[in-house]
Coordinates of C-alpha atoms and ligand atoms in Angstrom, one line a residue:
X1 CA 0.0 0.0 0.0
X2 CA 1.0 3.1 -1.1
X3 CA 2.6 5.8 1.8
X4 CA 0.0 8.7 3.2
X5 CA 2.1 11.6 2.2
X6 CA 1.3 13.7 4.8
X7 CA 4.3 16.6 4.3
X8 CA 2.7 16.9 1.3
X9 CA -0.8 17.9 2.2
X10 CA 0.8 20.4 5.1
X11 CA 3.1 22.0 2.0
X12 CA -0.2 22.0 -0.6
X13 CA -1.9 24.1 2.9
X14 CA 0.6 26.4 3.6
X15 CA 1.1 27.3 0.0
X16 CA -2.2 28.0 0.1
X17 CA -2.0 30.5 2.9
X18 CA 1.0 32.6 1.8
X19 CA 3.6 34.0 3.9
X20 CA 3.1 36.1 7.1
X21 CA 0.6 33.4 8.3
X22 CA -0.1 31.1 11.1
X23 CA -2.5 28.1 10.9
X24 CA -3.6 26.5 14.6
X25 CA -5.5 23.4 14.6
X26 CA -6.6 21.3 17.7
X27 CA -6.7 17.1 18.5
X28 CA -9.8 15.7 19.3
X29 CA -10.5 15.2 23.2
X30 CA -11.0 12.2 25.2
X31 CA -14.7 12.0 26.1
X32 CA -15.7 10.2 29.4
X33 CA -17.7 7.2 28.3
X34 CA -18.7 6.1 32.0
X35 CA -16.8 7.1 35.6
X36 CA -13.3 6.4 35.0
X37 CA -13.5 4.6 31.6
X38 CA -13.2 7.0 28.0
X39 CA -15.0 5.9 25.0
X40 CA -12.4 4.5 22.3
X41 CA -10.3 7.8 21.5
X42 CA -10.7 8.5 17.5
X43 CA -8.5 11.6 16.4
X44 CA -10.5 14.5 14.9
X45 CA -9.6 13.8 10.8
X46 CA -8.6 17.2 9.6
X47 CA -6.0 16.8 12.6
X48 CA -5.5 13.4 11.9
X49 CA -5.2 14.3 7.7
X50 CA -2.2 16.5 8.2
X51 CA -0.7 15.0 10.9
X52 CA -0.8 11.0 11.2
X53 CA -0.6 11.7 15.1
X54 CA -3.3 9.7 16.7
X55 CA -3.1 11.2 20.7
X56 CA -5.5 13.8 22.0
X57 CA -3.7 16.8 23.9
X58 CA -2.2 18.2 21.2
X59 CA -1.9 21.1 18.8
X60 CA -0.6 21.1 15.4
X61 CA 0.6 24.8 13.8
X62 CA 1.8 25.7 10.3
X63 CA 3.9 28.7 9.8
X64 CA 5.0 28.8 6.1
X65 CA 8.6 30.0 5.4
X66 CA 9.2 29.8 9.0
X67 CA 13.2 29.6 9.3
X68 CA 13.0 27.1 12.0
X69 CA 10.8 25.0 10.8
X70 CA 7.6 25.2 9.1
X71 CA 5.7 22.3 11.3
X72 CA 5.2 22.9 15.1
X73 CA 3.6 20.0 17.0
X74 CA 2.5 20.7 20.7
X75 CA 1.6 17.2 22.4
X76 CA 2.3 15.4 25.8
X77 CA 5.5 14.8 27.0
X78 CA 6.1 11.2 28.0
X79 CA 5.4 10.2 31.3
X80 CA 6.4 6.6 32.8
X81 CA 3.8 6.4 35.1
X82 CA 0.6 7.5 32.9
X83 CA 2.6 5.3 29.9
X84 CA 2.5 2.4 32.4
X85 CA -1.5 2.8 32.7
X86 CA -2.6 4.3 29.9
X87 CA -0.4 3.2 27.1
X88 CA 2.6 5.2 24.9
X89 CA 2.9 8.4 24.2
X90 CA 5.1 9.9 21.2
X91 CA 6.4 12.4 23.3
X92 CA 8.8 15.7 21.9
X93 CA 11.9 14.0 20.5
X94 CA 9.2 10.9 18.8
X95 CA 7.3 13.7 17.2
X96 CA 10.6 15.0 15.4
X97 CA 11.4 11.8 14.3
X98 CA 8.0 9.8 13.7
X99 CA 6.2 12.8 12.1
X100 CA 8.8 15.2 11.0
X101 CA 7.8 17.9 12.8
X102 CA 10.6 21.0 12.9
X103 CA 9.8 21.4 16.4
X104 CA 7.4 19.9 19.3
X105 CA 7.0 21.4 22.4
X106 CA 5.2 20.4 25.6
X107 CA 1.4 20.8 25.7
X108 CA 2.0 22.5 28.7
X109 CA 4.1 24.9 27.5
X110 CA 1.7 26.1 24.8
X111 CA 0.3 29.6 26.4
X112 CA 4.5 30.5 26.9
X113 CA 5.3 29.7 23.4
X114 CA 2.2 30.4 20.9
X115 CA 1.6 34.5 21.4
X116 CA 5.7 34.4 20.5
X117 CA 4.6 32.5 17.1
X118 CA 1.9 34.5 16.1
X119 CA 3.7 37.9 16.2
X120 CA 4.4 39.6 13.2
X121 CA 1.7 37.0 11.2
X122 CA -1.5 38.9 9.6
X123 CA -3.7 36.2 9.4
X124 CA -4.6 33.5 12.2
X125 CA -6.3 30.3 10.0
X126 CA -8.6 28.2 12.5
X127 CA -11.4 26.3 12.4
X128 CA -14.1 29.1 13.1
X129 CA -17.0 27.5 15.3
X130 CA -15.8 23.9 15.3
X131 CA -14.9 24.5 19.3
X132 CA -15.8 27.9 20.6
X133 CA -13.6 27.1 24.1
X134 CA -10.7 26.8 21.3
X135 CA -11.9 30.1 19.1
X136 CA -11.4 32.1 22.3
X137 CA -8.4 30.1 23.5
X138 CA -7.0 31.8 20.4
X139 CA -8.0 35.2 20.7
X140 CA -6.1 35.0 24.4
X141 CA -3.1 33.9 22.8
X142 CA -3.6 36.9 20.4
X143 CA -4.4 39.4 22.8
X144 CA -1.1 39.0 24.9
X145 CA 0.5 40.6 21.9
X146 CA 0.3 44.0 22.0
X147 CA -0.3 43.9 26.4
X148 CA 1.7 47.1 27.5
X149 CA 5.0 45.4 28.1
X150 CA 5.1 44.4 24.7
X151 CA 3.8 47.7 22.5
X152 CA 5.8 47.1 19.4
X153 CA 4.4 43.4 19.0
X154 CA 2.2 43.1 15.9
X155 CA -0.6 41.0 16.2
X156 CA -2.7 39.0 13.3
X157 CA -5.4 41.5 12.1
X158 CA -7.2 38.6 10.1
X159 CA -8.8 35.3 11.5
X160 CA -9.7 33.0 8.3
X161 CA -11.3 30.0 8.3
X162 CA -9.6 26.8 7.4
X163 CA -12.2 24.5 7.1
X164 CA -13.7 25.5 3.7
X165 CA -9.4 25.0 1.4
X166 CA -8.9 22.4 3.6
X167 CA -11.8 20.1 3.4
X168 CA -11.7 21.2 -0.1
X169 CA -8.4 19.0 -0.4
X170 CA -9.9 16.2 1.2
X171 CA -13.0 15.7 -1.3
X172 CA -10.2 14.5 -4.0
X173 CA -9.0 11.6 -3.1
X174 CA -4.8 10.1 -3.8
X175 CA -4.5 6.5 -4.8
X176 CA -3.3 5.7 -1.2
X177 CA -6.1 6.9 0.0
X178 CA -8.6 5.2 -2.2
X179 CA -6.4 2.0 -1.4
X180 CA -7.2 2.6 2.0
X181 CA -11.4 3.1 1.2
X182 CA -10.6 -0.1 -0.7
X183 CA -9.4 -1.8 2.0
X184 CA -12.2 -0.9 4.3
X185 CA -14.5 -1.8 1.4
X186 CA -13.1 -5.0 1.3
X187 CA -13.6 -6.3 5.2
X188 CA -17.1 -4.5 4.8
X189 CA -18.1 -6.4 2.0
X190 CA -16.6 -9.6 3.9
X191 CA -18.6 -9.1 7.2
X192 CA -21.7 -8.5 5.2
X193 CA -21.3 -11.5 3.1
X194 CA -21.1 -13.6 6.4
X195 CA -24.0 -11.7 7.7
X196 CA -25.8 -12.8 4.5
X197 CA -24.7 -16.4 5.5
X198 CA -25.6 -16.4 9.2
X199 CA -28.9 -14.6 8.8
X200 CA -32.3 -16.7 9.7
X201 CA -35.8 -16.4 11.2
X202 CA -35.8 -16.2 15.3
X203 CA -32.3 -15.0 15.6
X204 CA -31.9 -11.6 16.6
X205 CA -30.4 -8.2 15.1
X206 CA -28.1 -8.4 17.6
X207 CA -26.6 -11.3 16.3
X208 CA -26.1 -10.1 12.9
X209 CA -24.3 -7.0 14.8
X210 CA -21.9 -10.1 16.2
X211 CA -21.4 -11.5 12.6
X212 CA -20.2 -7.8 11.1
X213 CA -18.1 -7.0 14.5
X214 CA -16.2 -10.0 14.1
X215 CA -15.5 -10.0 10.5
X216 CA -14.4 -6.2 10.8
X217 CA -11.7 -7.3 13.3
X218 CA -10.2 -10.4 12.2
X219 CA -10.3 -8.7 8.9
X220 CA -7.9 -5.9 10.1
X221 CA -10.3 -3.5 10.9
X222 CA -11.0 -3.0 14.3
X223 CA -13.4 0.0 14.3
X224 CA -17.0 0.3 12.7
X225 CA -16.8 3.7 10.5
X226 CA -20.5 4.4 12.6
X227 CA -22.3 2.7 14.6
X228 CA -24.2 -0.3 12.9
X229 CA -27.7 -0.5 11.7
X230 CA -29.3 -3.6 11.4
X231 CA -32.9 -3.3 10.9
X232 CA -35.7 -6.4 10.6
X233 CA -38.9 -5.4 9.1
X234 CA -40.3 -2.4 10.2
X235 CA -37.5 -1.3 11.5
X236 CA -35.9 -0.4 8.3
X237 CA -38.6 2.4 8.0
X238 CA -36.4 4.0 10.5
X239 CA -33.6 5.3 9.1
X240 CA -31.0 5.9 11.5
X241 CA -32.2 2.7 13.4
X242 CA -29.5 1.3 15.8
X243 CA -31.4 -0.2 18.5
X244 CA -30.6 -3.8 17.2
X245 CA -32.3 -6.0 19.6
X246 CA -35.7 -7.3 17.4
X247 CA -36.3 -11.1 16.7
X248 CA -35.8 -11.5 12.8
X249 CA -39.1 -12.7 11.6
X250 CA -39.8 -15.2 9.2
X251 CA -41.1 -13.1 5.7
X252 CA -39.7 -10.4 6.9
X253 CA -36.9 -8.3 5.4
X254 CA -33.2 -7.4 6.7
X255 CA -32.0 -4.0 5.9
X256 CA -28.2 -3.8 6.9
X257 CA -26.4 -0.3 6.5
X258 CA -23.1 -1.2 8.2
X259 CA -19.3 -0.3 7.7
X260 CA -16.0 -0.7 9.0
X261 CA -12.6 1.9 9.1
X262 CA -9.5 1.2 8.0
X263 CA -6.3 3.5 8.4
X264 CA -9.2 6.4 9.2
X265 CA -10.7 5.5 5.6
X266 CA -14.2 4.8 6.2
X267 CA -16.4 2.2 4.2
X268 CA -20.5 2.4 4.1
X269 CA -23.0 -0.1 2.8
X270 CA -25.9 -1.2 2.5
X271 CA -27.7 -4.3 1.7
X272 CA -31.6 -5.6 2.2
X273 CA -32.1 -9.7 2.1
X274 CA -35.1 -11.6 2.8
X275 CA -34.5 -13.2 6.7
X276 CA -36.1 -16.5 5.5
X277 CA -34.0 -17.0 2.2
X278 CA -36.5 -15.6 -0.1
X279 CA -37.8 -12.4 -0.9
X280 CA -41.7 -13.1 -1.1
X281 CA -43.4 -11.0 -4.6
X282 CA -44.1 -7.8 -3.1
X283 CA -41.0 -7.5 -1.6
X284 CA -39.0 -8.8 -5.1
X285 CA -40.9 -5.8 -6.8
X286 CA -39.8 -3.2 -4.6
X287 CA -36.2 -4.6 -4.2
X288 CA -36.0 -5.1 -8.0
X289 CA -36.9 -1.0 -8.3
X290 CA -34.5 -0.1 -5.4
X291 CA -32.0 -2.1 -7.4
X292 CA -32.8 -0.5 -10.7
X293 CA -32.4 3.2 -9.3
X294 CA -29.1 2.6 -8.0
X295 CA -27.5 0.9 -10.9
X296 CA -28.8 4.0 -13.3
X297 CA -27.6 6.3 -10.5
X298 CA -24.3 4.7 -10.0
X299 CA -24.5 4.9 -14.2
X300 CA -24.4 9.0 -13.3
X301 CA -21.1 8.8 -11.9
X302 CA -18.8 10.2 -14.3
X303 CA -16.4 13.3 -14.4
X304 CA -18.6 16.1 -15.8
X305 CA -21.5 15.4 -14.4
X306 CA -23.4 16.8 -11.9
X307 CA -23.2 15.9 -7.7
X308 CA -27.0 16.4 -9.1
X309 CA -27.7 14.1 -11.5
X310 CA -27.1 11.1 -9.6
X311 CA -30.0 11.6 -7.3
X312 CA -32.0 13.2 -10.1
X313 CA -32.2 9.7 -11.5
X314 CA -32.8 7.3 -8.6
X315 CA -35.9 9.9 -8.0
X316 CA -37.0 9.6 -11.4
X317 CA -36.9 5.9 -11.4
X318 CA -38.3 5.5 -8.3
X319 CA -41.2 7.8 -8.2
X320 CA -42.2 6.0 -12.1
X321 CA -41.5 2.7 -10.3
X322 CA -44.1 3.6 -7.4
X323 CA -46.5 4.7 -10.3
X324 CA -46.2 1.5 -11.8
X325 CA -47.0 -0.6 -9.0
X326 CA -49.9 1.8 -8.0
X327 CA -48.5 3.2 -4.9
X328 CA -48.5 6.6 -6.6
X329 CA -51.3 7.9 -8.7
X330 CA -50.5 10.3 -11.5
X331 CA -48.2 11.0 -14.2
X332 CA -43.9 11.1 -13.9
X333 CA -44.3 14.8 -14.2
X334 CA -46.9 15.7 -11.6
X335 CA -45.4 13.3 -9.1
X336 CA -42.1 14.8 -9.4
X337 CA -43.2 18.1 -9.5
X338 CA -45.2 17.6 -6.1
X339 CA -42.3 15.9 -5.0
X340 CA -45.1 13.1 -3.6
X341 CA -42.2 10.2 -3.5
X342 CA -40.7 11.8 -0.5
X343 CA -43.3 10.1 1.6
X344 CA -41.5 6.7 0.6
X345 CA -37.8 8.1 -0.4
X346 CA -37.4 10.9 2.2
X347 CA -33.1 10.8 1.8
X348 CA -30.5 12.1 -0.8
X349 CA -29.2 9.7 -2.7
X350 CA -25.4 9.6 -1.4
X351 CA -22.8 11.8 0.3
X352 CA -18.6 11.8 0.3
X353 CA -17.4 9.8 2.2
X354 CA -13.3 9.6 3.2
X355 CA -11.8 10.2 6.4
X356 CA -15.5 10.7 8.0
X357 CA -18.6 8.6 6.7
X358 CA -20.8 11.8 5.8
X359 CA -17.4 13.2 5.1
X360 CA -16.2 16.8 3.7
X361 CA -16.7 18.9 0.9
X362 CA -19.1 21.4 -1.0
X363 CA -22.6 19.7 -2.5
X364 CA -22.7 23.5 -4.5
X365 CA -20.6 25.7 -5.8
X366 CA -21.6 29.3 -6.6
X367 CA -25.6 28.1 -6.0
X368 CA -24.8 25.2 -8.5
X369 CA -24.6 21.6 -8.5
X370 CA -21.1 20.4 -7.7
X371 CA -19.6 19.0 -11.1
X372 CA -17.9 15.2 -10.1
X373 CA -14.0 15.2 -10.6
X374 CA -11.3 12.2 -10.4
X375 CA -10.3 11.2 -7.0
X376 CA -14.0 12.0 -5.7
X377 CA -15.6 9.0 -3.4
X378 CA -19.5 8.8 -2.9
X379 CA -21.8 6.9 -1.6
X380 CA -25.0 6.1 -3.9
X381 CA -27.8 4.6 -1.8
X382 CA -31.4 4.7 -2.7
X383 CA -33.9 3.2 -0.7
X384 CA -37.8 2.8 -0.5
X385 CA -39.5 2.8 3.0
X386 CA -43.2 2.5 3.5
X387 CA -44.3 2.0 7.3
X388 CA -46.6 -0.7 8.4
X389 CA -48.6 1.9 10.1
X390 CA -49.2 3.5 6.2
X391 CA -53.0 2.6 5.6
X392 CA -52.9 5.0 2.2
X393 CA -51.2 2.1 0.6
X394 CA -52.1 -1.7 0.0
X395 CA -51.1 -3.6 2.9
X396 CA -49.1 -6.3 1.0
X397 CA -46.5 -3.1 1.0
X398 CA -46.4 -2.4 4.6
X399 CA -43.5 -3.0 6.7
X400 CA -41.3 -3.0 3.7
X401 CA -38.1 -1.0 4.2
X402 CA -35.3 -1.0 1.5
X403 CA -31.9 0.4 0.8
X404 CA -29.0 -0.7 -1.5
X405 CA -25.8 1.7 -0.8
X406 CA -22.5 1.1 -2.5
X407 CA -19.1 3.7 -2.0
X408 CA -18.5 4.2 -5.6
X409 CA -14.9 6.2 -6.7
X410 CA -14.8 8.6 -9.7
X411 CA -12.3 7.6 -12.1
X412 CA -11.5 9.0 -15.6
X413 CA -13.9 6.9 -17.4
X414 CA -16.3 6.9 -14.8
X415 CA -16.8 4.9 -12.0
X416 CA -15.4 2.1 -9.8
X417 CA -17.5 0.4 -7.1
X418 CA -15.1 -0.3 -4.1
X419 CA -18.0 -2.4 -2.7
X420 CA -18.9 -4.5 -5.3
X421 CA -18.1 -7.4 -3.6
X422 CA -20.9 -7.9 -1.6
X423 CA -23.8 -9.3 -4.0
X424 CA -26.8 -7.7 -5.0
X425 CA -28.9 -9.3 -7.3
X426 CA -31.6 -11.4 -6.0
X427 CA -30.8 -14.3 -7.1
X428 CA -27.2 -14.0 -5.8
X429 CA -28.6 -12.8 -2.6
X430 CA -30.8 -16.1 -2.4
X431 CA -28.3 -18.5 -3.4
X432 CA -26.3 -17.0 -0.8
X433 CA -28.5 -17.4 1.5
X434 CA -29.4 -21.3 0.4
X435 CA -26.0 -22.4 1.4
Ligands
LIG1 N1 -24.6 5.0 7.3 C1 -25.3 6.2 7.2 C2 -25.5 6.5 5.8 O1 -25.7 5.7 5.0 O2 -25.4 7.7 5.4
MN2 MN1 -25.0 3.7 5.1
MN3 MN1 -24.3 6.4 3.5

């Protein structure tokens, strides 16, 4: 697998910001989970992006054309006893040498040393409103400039935002970093075919959970990318469903939308299977229009074309779909114009996804439909969802909830479907499922 270049991304930055500038950009936190025990620390990922340093306390700052040193890293020092309970730290002389920072300092030391590194800059680049503590942690830092004592300091007259150039670079993807999303891809698509395998009537949700958990892990990836959502029958119809404790019923349907992380990279998919091994008629026409939207949407996905178009079609070929089959009355036109398929396809039909699942990136630019470039990763994932509570449709509908999401790359001739290993044809899906 091809090396993260991560000197390269902080040099693309700086040049970027231009000289007499300072960029300041926080770790993520611990959070407390219960008394005394953290939840799994994940760095925060622009952090994490142009630094590779996976420990919280810590500060990263870019100074371009700085004579010592470009790359300042502020970060615990090491500590025997905390490293005897709480695991390693990189510590000052580890961050020179691991991550090639010019200099590192002690966390502790940071309200000493950062007013010194600001003087003389114009602008200050942060992430504006990501953490307001931080935001005024940096106008302190500013504002001892320029105290009484110290008169002829100038202080940055300009706070930018980093977010919008930075997150900018990380919509358009490197090969090592789609080798990474393929990776993830890969042990997704693994834990979902054993999933597939393992599903039957009377288990429950939560051991499907079990099958992709396991298959994540001994497949090299120990994290889920977001937490699991495994959904029997009605559940599906909610879309964001992660209680995953419901008996799997006989003639009902599985929706699984469930991913792992690997290296950061996150992968998302989804899949829908019939928990006895056979997806009864009503079911098969729904599934077989779900299907049919996503493989003309995934079809969209070329350089040139609009962020748009992709869920322009899966609308289209879902709301003419629902007309066929009656559930809608009226023409293509009408329908669309009264947007009336929202009541059974209330989601967009994908979003980036990269270092974060819902991950970075403008949708528009200047009020427009982004145009899709190379290196760009999405997500296409129509669905169809129609509660068993809905009484304006015929009940052999109810209770049916659908999705089919795949991470799909944009490559110079198109597409390339990092998920593609995880079957999704019905009849593959059934022979799976009859072994
Ligand atoms: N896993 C959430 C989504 O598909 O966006
Ligand atoms: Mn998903
Ligand atoms: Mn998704």
């Amino acid at each position: 697998m091809q090396e993260i270049n991560f000197a390269a991304r902080r040099k693309r930055l700086m040049q970027w910001m231009g000289p007499n500038s300072i960029a300041i950009l926080p770790a993520a936190s611990e959070k407390v989970r219960s008394r005394d025990v953290n939840f799994h620390f994940r760095q925060d990922s622009d952090f994490w992006y142009l630094t590779g340093f996976n420990e919280p306390e810590s500060v990263v700052v870019l100074i371009p054309g700085r004579k010592h040193g470009e790359f300042i890293l502020f970060n615990r020092e090491k500590d025997e006893l905390h490293e005897t309970w709480h695991g390693k730290r990189l510590g000052q002389e580890g961050a020179l040498q691991t991550l090639g920072a010019d200099d590192a300092f002690p966390i502790t030391d940071i309200d000493d040393i950062l007013p010194g590194l600001m003087e003389g800059k114009e602008r200050i680049y942060f992430e504006l409103g990501v953490n307001p503590d931080f935001d005024q942690q940096i106008l302190e830092w500013r504002n001892q400039l320029n105290k009484a004592q110290n008169k002829s300091q100038i202080r940055p007259g300009e706070m930018i935002d980093l977010k919008h150039h930075l997150h900018e670079m990380r919509l358009i993807k490197t090969q090592a970093e789609i080798q990474r999303m393929r990776y993830a891809a890969n042990a997704s698509a693994k834990a979902h075919i054993a999933l597939i395998k393992a599903c039957k009537p009377g288990k429950n949700e939560q051991d499907m959970e079990a099958e992709l958990q396991y298959h994540y892990v001994l497949n090299g990836c120990r994290y889920a990318a977001y937490p699991s959502i495994v959904a029997a029958g009605d559940n599906a119809n909610i879309l964001h469903y992660v209680e995953n404790d419901s008996e799997m019923l006989d003639g009902d349907l599985l929706l699984t939308d469930a991913g792992c992380e690997f290296e950061y990279y996150a992968a998302d998919i989804s899949r829908t299977i019939p928990i006895n091994g056979k997806f009864s008629e009503p079911q098969a026409q729904l599934y077989d229009l779900v299907l049919k939207a996503q493989l003309a949407a995934i079809e969209m996905v070329k350089p040139g074309n609009h962020w748009n178009d992709i869920h322009d079609k899966a609308v289209e070929i879902i709301t003419q779909g629902l007309i066929d089959l009656k559930i809608l009355k009226g023409s293509l036109k009408q329908n669309l114009a009264k947007e009336t398929y929202k009541e059974f396809y209330m989601h967009k039909t994908g979003h980036w996804i990269g270092l974060d699942v819902h991950d970075v990136g403008d949708y528009q630019v200047h009020g427009q439909s982004r145009l899709l470039e190379v290196g760009m990763v999405l997500t296409v994932e129509p669905g169809i969802y129609i509660s068993k509570d809905n009484a304006r449709v015929a009940k052999k509908w109810r209770g049916i909830g659908i999705r089919i999401e795949d991470d799909v790359a944009v490559t110079k001739s198109g597409y390339d479907i990092l998920t593609k290993a995880v079957p999704k044809e019905r009849e593959q899906i059934e022979a799976l499922m009859s072994n």
